[in-house]
mmCIF file of C-alpha atoms in Angstrom:
data_model
loop_
_atom_site.group_PDB
_atom_site.id
_atom_site.type_symbol
_atom_site.label_atom_id
_atom_site.label_comp_id
_atom_site.label_asym_id
_atom_site.label_seq_id
_atom_site.Cartn_x
_atom_site.Cartn_y
_atom_site.Cartn_z
ATOM 1 C CA VAL C 180 0.000 0.000 0.000
ATOM 2 C CA PRO C 181 1.453 3.416 -0.870
ATOM 3 C CA CYS C 182 2.697 5.413 2.118
ATOM 4 C CA SER C 183 0.020 8.067 1.613
ATOM 5 C CA LEU C 184 -2.645 5.430 2.183
ATOM 6 C CA ARG C 185 -0.931 3.905 5.194
ATOM 7 C CA GLU C 186 -0.758 7.347 6.761
ATOM 8 C CA GLN C 187 -4.458 8.126 6.458
ATOM 9 C CA LYS C 188 -6.018 9.333 9.716
ATOM 10 C CA ASN C 189 -8.980 6.939 9.799
ATOM 11 C CA LEU C 190 -7.344 3.534 10.140
ATOM 12 C CA THR C 191 -10.645 1.686 9.742
ATOM 13 C CA ALA C 192 -11.572 3.335 6.433
ATOM 14 C CA PRO C 193 -11.369 1.233 3.245
ATOM 15 C CA LEU C 194 -8.004 1.269 1.467
ATOM 16 C CA ILE C 195 -7.521 1.437 -2.268
ATOM 17 C CA ALA C 196 -6.156 -1.937 -3.421
ATOM 18 C CA PRO C 197 -4.390 -2.071 -6.819
ATOM 19 C CA VAL C 198 -4.565 -5.893 -6.782
ATOM 20 C CA MET C 199 -6.691 -8.279 -4.757
ATOM 21 C CA ALA C 200 -6.247 -11.822 -3.489
ATOM 22 C CA GLY C 201 -8.228 -14.232 -5.644
ATOM 23 C CA GLY C 202 -10.062 -16.075 -2.897
ATOM 24 C CA LEU C 203 -10.806 -13.235 -0.490
ATOM 25 C CA PHE C 204 -13.188 -10.853 -2.213
ATOM 26 C CA ALA C 205 -16.876 -9.953 -2.296
ATOM 27 C CA ILE C 206 -18.590 -8.581 -5.415
ATOM 28 C CA ASP C 207 -22.136 -7.854 -6.516
ATOM 29 C CA ARG C 208 -23.268 -10.725 -8.746
ATOM 30 C CA SER C 209 -24.818 -8.550 -11.451
ATOM 31 C CA TYR C 210 -21.668 -6.378 -11.630
ATOM 32 C CA PHE C 211 -19.507 -9.516 -11.721
ATOM 33 C CA GLU C 212 -21.444 -10.697 -14.764
ATOM 34 C CA GLU C 213 -21.459 -7.249 -16.362
ATOM 35 C CA ILE C 214 -17.654 -6.977 -16.357
ATOM 36 C CA GLY C 215 -17.081 -10.480 -17.711
ATOM 37 C CA THR C 216 -16.927 -12.884 -14.718
ATOM 38 C CA TYR C 217 -13.720 -14.959 -15.061
ATOM 39 C CA ASP C 218 -11.565 -15.666 -18.076
ATOM 40 C CA THR C 219 -12.914 -19.189 -18.533
ATOM 41 C CA ASP C 220 -9.899 -20.237 -20.614
ATOM 42 C CA MET C 221 -7.597 -19.802 -17.636
ATOM 43 C CA ASN C 222 -6.940 -23.165 -16.035
ATOM 44 C CA ILE C 223 -7.274 -24.429 -12.448
ATOM 45 C CA TRP C 224 -5.645 -21.667 -10.391
ATOM 46 C CA GLY C 225 -3.404 -18.610 -10.579
ATOM 47 C CA GLY C 226 -3.479 -15.268 -12.359
ATOM 48 C CA GLU C 227 -7.238 -14.782 -12.187
ATOM 49 C CA ASN C 228 -6.864 -12.268 -9.355
ATOM 50 C CA MET C 229 -4.452 -10.165 -11.423
ATOM 51 C CA GLU C 230 -6.699 -10.272 -14.484
ATOM 52 C CA MET C 231 -9.789 -9.289 -12.507
ATOM 53 C CA SER C 232 -7.934 -6.516 -10.680
ATOM 54 C CA PHE C 233 -6.765 -4.926 -13.936
ATOM 55 C CA ARG C 234 -10.235 -5.326 -15.438
ATOM 56 C CA VAL C 235 -12.132 -3.803 -12.521
ATOM 57 C CA TRP C 236 -9.926 -0.731 -12.261
ATOM 58 C CA MET C 237 -9.401 -0.140 -15.967
ATOM 59 C CA CYS C 238 -13.096 -0.632 -16.787
ATOM 60 C CA GLY C 239 -14.561 1.847 -14.302
ATOM 61 C CA GLY C 240 -14.728 -0.070 -11.013
ATOM 62 C CA ARG C 241 -12.793 0.063 -7.760
ATOM 63 C CA LEU C 242 -11.120 -2.438 -5.449
ATOM 64 C CA LEU C 243 -11.163 -1.643 -1.763
ATOM 65 C CA SER C 244 -9.463 -3.463 1.082
ATOM 66 C CA MET C 245 -11.434 -3.468 4.335
ATOM 67 C CA PRO C 246 -9.091 -3.176 7.355
ATOM 68 C CA CYS C 247 -11.707 -4.450 9.797
ATOM 69 C CA SER C 248 -12.681 -7.581 7.859
ATOM 70 C CA ARG C 249 -11.574 -10.941 9.216
ATOM 71 C CA VAL C 250 -11.081 -13.894 6.881
ATOM 72 C CA GLY C 251 -9.735 -17.318 7.844
ATOM 73 C CA HIS C 252 -7.631 -19.019 5.184
ATOM 74 C CA ILE C 253 -5.966 -22.405 5.715
ATOM 75 C CA PHE C 254 -3.127 -23.266 3.351
ATOM 76 C CA ARG C 255 -2.678 -26.936 2.509
ATOM 77 C CA ASP C 256 0.779 -28.498 2.269
ATOM 78 C CA ARG C 257 0.080 -29.264 -1.395
ATOM 79 C CA ALA C 258 -2.720 -28.759 -3.889
ATOM 80 C CA PRO C 259 -5.460 -31.431 -3.550
ATOM 81 C CA TYR C 260 -6.111 -31.288 -7.312
ATOM 82 C CA SER C 261 -4.116 -31.912 -10.482
ATOM 83 C CA PHE C 262 -3.212 -29.381 -13.147
ATOM 84 C CA GLY C 263 -4.560 -31.359 -16.077
ATOM 85 C CA GLY C 264 -1.454 -33.424 -16.594
ATOM 86 C CA GLU C 265 0.942 -30.479 -16.827
ATOM 87 C CA SER C 266 3.108 -28.749 -14.258
ATOM 88 C CA GLN C 267 1.677 -26.132 -11.929
ATOM 89 C CA MET C 268 4.252 -23.652 -13.217
ATOM 90 C CA LEU C 269 3.178 -24.115 -16.841
ATOM 91 C CA THR C 270 -0.461 -23.544 -15.878
ATOM 92 C CA LEU C 271 0.451 -20.405 -13.944
ATOM 93 C CA TYR C 272 2.544 -18.996 -16.785
ATOM 94 C CA ARG C 273 -0.252 -19.617 -19.302
ATOM 95 C CA ASN C 274 -2.788 -17.875 -17.083
ATOM 96 C CA TYR C 275 -0.466 -14.934 -16.463
ATOM 97 C CA ALA C 276 0.306 -14.618 -20.183
ATOM 98 C CA ARG C 277 -3.398 -14.499 -21.063
ATOM 99 C CA ALA C 278 -3.874 -11.597 -18.651
ATOM 100 C CA VAL C 279 -0.721 -9.893 -19.918
ATOM 101 C CA GLU C 280 -1.725 -10.105 -23.592
ATOM 102 C CA VAL C 281 -5.173 -8.643 -22.945
ATOM 103 C CA TRP C 282 -4.424 -5.919 -20.395
ATOM 104 C CA LEU C 283 -0.767 -4.823 -20.254
ATOM 105 C CA ASP C 284 -0.554 -3.041 -23.625
ATOM 106 C CA ASN C 285 2.997 -1.827 -24.329
ATOM 107 C CA HIS C 286 4.239 -3.054 -20.934
ATOM 108 C CA LYS C 287 3.905 -6.764 -21.667
ATOM 109 C CA ASP C 288 7.538 -7.128 -22.794
ATOM 110 C CA LEU C 289 8.644 -6.418 -19.239
ATOM 111 C CA PHE C 290 6.691 -9.479 -18.065
ATOM 112 C CA TYR C 291 8.348 -11.689 -20.680
ATOM 113 C CA ARG C 292 11.747 -10.340 -19.724
ATOM 114 C CA PHE C 293 11.209 -11.648 -16.203
ATOM 115 C CA VAL C 294 9.327 -14.805 -17.245
ATOM 116 C CA PRO C 295 10.858 -15.725 -20.622
ATOM 117 C CA LEU C 296 9.448 -19.263 -20.522
ATOM 118 C CA ALA C 297 5.948 -17.808 -20.897
ATOM 119 C CA LYS C 298 6.768 -16.380 -24.328
ATOM 120 C CA ASP C 299 6.482 -19.723 -26.140
ATOM 121 C CA ILE C 300 3.415 -21.091 -24.326
ATOM 122 C CA ASP C 301 0.229 -21.566 -26.335
ATOM 123 C CA ILE C 302 -2.265 -19.368 -24.483
ATOM 124 C CA GLY C 303 -5.226 -20.144 -26.712
ATOM 125 C CA ASP C 304 -7.743 -17.701 -28.192
ATOM 126 C CA ILE C 305 -8.023 -14.368 -26.343
ATOM 127 C CA SER C 306 -10.254 -12.590 -28.847
ATOM 128 C CA SER C 307 -13.352 -12.737 -26.592
ATOM 129 C CA ARG C 308 -11.434 -11.033 -23.768
ATOM 130 C CA VAL C 309 -10.018 -8.400 -26.117
ATOM 131 C CA ASN C 310 -13.538 -7.713 -27.405
ATOM 132 C CA LEU C 311 -14.811 -7.512 -23.803
ATOM 133 C CA ARG C 312 -12.237 -4.815 -23.078
ATOM 134 C CA LYS C 313 -13.340 -2.853 -26.132
ATOM 135 C CA ARG C 314 -17.033 -3.236 -25.271
ATOM 136 C CA LEU C 315 -16.498 -1.988 -21.726
ATOM 137 C CA ASN C 316 -14.487 0.983 -23.047
ATOM 138 C CA CYS C 317 -11.662 0.277 -20.620
ATOM 139 C CA LYS C 318 -8.735 2.583 -19.927
ATOM 140 C CA SER C 319 -5.102 1.891 -20.805
ATOM 141 C CA PHE C 320 -2.581 0.111 -18.615
ATOM 142 C CA ASP C 321 -0.630 3.378 -18.524
ATOM 143 C CA TRP C 322 -3.644 4.897 -16.766
ATOM 144 C CA TYR C 323 -3.635 2.010 -14.280
ATOM 145 C CA LEU C 324 0.041 2.490 -13.463
ATOM 146 C CA GLU C 325 -0.145 6.259 -13.117
ATOM 147 C CA ASN C 326 -3.216 6.197 -10.872
ATOM 148 C CA LEU C 327 -2.767 3.015 -8.851
ATOM 149 C CA LEU C 328 0.971 2.310 -8.785
ATOM 150 C CA PRO C 329 2.837 5.574 -9.374
ATOM 151 C CA MET C 330 5.787 4.226 -7.375
ATOM 152 C CA LEU C 331 6.239 1.064 -9.469
ATOM 153 C CA PRO C 332 9.453 0.973 -11.561
ATOM 154 C CA THR C 333 8.305 0.606 -15.182
ATOM 155 C CA GLU C 334 10.458 1.081 -18.265
ATOM 156 C CA LYS C 335 9.377 4.723 -18.523
ATOM 157 C CA ARG C 336 10.814 5.201 -15.042
ATOM 158 C CA LEU C 337 14.015 3.259 -15.684
ATOM 159 C CA LEU C 338 17.464 4.180 -16.957
ATOM 160 C CA ALA C 339 18.590 0.580 -17.485
ATOM 161 C CA SER C 340 17.619 -3.000 -16.725
ATOM 162 C CA GLY C 341 18.617 -6.638 -17.113
ATOM 163 C CA GLN C 342 21.741 -8.435 -16.042
ATOM 164 C CA ILE C 343 24.663 -6.446 -14.627
ATOM 165 C CA ARG C 344 27.772 -8.101 -16.036
ATOM 166 C CA ASN C 345 31.411 -7.765 -15.027
ATOM 167 C CA SER C 346 33.534 -8.833 -17.989
ATOM 168 C CA LYS C 347 36.716 -9.286 -15.927
ATOM 169 C CA ILE C 348 35.366 -12.378 -14.199
ATOM 170 C CA GLY C 349 32.549 -13.072 -16.669
ATOM 171 C CA GLN C 350 29.876 -13.109 -13.988
ATOM 172 C CA CYS C 351 26.675 -11.216 -13.230
ATOM 173 C CA VAL C 352 25.365 -9.532 -10.102
ATOM 174 C CA ASP C 353 23.039 -12.070 -8.451
ATOM 175 C CA THR C 354 20.756 -12.262 -5.407
ATOM 176 C CA LEU C 355 21.131 -16.074 -5.370
ATOM 177 C CA GLY C 356 17.433 -16.178 -4.580
ATOM 178 C CA LYS C 357 17.772 -14.210 -1.349
ATOM 179 C CA ARG C 358 15.073 -11.645 -0.554
ATOM 180 C CA ARG C 359 15.421 -10.811 3.148
ATOM 181 C CA ALA C 360 16.613 -7.473 4.431
ATOM 182 C CA ASN C 361 20.398 -7.370 4.849
ATOM 183 C CA ASP C 362 21.043 -10.440 2.669
ATOM 184 C CA THR C 363 24.356 -10.141 0.828
ATOM 185 C CA VAL C 364 24.382 -9.352 -2.900
ATOM 186 C CA SER C 365 26.643 -11.763 -4.770
ATOM 187 C CA HIS C 366 27.820 -12.601 -8.274
ATOM 188 C CA TYR C 367 27.452 -15.801 -10.270
ATOM 189 C CA ARG C 368 27.967 -17.047 -13.819
ATOM 190 C CA CYS C 369 25.659 -15.156 -16.194
ATOM 191 C CA LEU C 370 22.642 -17.327 -16.923
ATOM 192 C CA PRO C 371 20.642 -17.513 -20.166
ATOM 193 C CA LYS C 372 17.044 -16.343 -19.968
ATOM 194 C CA ARG C 373 15.500 -19.798 -19.917
ATOM 195 C CA GLU C 374 17.710 -21.245 -17.205
ATOM 196 C CA PRO C 375 16.337 -21.464 -13.644
ATOM 197 C CA GLY C 376 17.793 -18.684 -11.510
ATOM 198 C CA TYR C 377 17.930 -16.160 -14.357
ATOM 199 C CA THR C 378 15.452 -13.822 -12.631
ATOM 200 C CA ASN C 379 17.848 -13.574 -9.667
ATOM 201 C CA GLN C 380 20.129 -11.664 -12.055
ATOM 202 C CA VAL C 381 17.499 -9.242 -13.382
ATOM 203 C CA TRP C 382 17.902 -5.711 -12.012
ATOM 204 C CA MET C 383 16.237 -2.363 -12.696
ATOM 205 C CA TYR C 384 18.128 0.936 -12.523
ATOM 206 C CA SER C 385 15.533 3.603 -11.799
ATOM 207 C CA LYS C 386 15.463 7.335 -12.487
ATOM 208 C CA LYS C 387 15.797 7.708 -8.717
ATOM 209 C CA TYR C 388 19.204 6.004 -9.180
ATOM 210 C CA GLU C 389 18.149 2.867 -7.302
ATOM 211 C CA ILE C 390 19.264 -0.618 -8.380
ATOM 212 C CA ILE C 391 16.197 -2.754 -7.767
ATOM 213 C CA SER C 392 15.483 -6.478 -7.496
ATOM 214 C CA LEU C 393 11.783 -7.148 -6.869
ATOM 215 C CA GLU C 394 10.871 -5.180 -3.729
ATOM 216 C CA ASN C 395 14.467 -4.696 -2.604
ATOM 217 C CA CYS C 396 17.177 -2.195 -3.492
ATOM 218 C CA MET C 397 20.928 -2.600 -3.540
ATOM 219 C CA ASP C 398 22.189 -0.993 -0.346
ATOM 220 C CA ALA C 399 25.596 -0.399 1.195
ATOM 221 C CA SER C 400 24.952 0.919 4.669
ATOM 222 C CA ILE C 401 26.734 -1.709 6.753
ATOM 223 C CA PRO C 402 30.576 -1.685 6.927
ATOM 224 C CA ASP C 403 32.295 -4.991 6.361
ATOM 225 C CA PRO C 404 33.568 -6.021 9.828
ATOM 226 C CA ASN C 405 36.623 -7.677 8.255
ATOM 227 C CA ALA C 406 37.975 -4.607 6.496
ATOM 228 C CA LYS C 407 38.472 -0.948 7.292
ATOM 229 C CA THR C 408 37.599 0.608 3.922
ATOM 230 C CA LEU C 409 35.437 -1.988 2.165
ATOM 231 C CA LYS C 410 31.681 -2.070 2.529
ATOM 232 C CA ARG C 411 29.473 -5.082 2.046
ATOM 233 C CA VAL C 412 26.676 -4.698 -0.507
ATOM 234 C CA SER C 413 23.318 -5.964 0.664
ATOM 235 C CA LEU C 414 19.604 -5.991 -0.117
ATOM 236 C CA TRP C 415 17.226 -3.728 1.743
ATOM 237 C CA PRO C 416 13.575 -2.786 1.154
ATOM 238 C CA CYS C 417 13.455 0.202 -1.213
ATOM 239 C CA HIS C 418 12.670 3.405 0.698
ATOM 240 C CA GLY C 419 12.911 5.947 -2.133
ATOM 241 C CA LEU C 420 15.011 8.380 -0.106
ATOM 242 C CA GLY C 421 18.335 7.964 -1.871
ATOM 243 C CA GLY C 422 21.095 7.836 0.737
ATOM 244 C CA ASN C 423 22.566 4.347 1.001
ATOM 245 C CA GLN C 424 20.464 3.214 -1.968
ATOM 246 C CA LYS C 425 21.571 5.846 -4.490
ATOM 247 C CA TRP C 426 24.003 4.736 -7.201
ATOM 248 C CA HIS C 427 25.536 6.582 -10.153
ATOM 249 C CA TYR C 428 26.376 4.696 -13.353
ATOM 250 C CA SER C 429 29.317 6.601 -14.789
ATOM 251 C CA SER C 430 30.353 7.169 -18.398
ATOM 252 C CA THR C 431 33.268 4.807 -17.634
ATOM 253 C CA GLN C 432 30.773 2.037 -16.718
ATOM 254 C CA GLN C 433 31.521 2.169 -13.014
ATOM 255 C CA ILE C 434 28.690 1.880 -10.475
ATOM 256 C CA ILE C 435 29.429 4.474 -7.807
ATOM 257 C CA HIS C 436 27.778 4.513 -4.398
ATOM 258 C CA ALA C 437 26.671 8.137 -4.079
ATOM 259 C CA GLU C 438 27.034 8.471 -0.328
ATOM 260 C CA SER C 439 30.508 6.948 0.040
ATOM 261 C CA GLN C 440 31.814 7.671 -3.504
ATOM 262 C CA LEU C 441 33.188 4.121 -3.537
ATOM 263 C CA CYS C 442 32.802 1.814 -6.537
ATOM 264 C CA LEU C 443 31.000 -1.500 -6.812
ATOM 265 C CA SER C 444 33.701 -4.153 -7.124
ATOM 266 C CA VAL C 445 34.199 -7.878 -7.571
ATOM 267 C CA GLY C 446 37.115 -9.928 -6.361
ATOM 268 C CA ASP C 447 37.900 -13.617 -6.568
ATOM 269 C CA PRO C 448 35.241 -15.420 -8.673
ATOM 270 C CA SER C 449 35.299 -18.278 -6.156
ATOM 271 C CA LYS C 450 34.213 -15.867 -3.408
ATOM 272 C CA PRO C 451 30.965 -14.471 -4.805
ATOM 273 C CA LYS C 452 30.590 -11.353 -2.705
ATOM 274 C CA LEU C 453 30.242 -7.822 -4.019
ATOM 275 C CA PHE C 454 31.873 -4.994 -2.104
ATOM 276 C CA LEU C 455 32.676 -1.298 -2.374
ATOM 277 C CA ASP C 456 36.223 -0.120 -2.803
ATOM 278 C CA ARG C 457 38.093 3.034 -3.814
ATOM 279 C CA CYS C 458 37.394 3.786 -7.503
ATOM 280 C CA ASP C 459 40.510 2.944 -9.507
ATOM 281 C CA GLY C 460 39.125 2.226 -12.986
ATOM 282 C CA SER C 461 40.211 -1.421 -12.903
ATOM 283 C CA ALA C 462 38.278 -4.097 -14.794
ATOM 284 C CA HIS C 463 36.973 -5.403 -11.464
ATOM 285 C CA GLN C 464 34.848 -2.237 -11.307
ATOM 286 C CA ILE C 465 33.499 -2.174 -14.883
ATOM 287 C CA PHE C 466 29.883 -3.300 -15.281
ATOM 288 C CA THR C 467 27.443 -3.338 -18.197
ATOM 289 C CA PHE C 468 23.637 -3.459 -18.156
ATOM 290 C CA THR C 469 21.762 -5.573 -20.702
ATOM 291 C CA ASN C 470 19.399 -2.716 -21.593
ATOM 292 C CA ILE C 471 20.140 1.018 -21.546
ATOM 293 C CA TYR C 472 17.029 3.195 -22.036
ATOM 294 C CA SER C 473 17.899 6.800 -21.295
ATOM 295 C CA GLN C 474 21.596 7.539 -20.982
ATOM 296 C CA ASP C 475 20.882 11.270 -21.300
ATOM 297 C CA ASP C 476 19.298 11.121 -17.827
ATOM 298 C CA PHE C 477 22.299 9.465 -16.165
ATOM 299 C CA ASP C 478 23.658 11.511 -13.284
ATOM 300 C CA PHE C 479 27.359 11.210 -14.132
#
């Protein structure tokens, strides 16, 4: 929830919800039918909550989260049903891709960049859902982002994205699947898009000069206890305030920590830990992004 909503004075008032949970909502039956119920060509489970959330907001409705509601939800250890003879992941990707193709407009390539396996999945006929969107005179996904998720890093708000590669050791900056606050940022061999673990190497460099992985930003606020001048690079929830999370990508392809003016560095490939060190222009401090969008906006 955006900070402005969390800070509202009446803590029991409904909150605007950009996306809802699929099994925890109430809706008027006639309105549910009017806006197209479910996409009946989605299978089993997954993605229907995203599709309905986009559809409700973009087609004139609203989603509200009720702080005082109480819902019990028991998670099973495993699904008590099959996925029609295919993997759960394949079903999920197909469902997501159907929603993406109908609703995300010119932003759908960002989804496929993070989930490349979904690109080649047969998602079936979506013409009825496309026609539904036209009939309901729905707004664009740009409208959805600007009004519901103005803080979300989209390509229009990015300077660069993709893998961050150091050619000296031939490895890429990698979270290794870690997502907790203060987890160490590492490096690992650069993975092809379709190999498991690839998304751990996908980063976004925002126009706020943050280097983002999912909900976390690259941070360098904690000194390495084993060295006097080096700083360990870690993950920390993005706060949007700059400081320890502000990085400059220089014309010499160095990633400079704004607060300390130290450079992102790699060392021994067998010890996959990133650190900050005095900028010396060595190959250990030269990094390239897969995609550069707006170099004119770089704060050299």
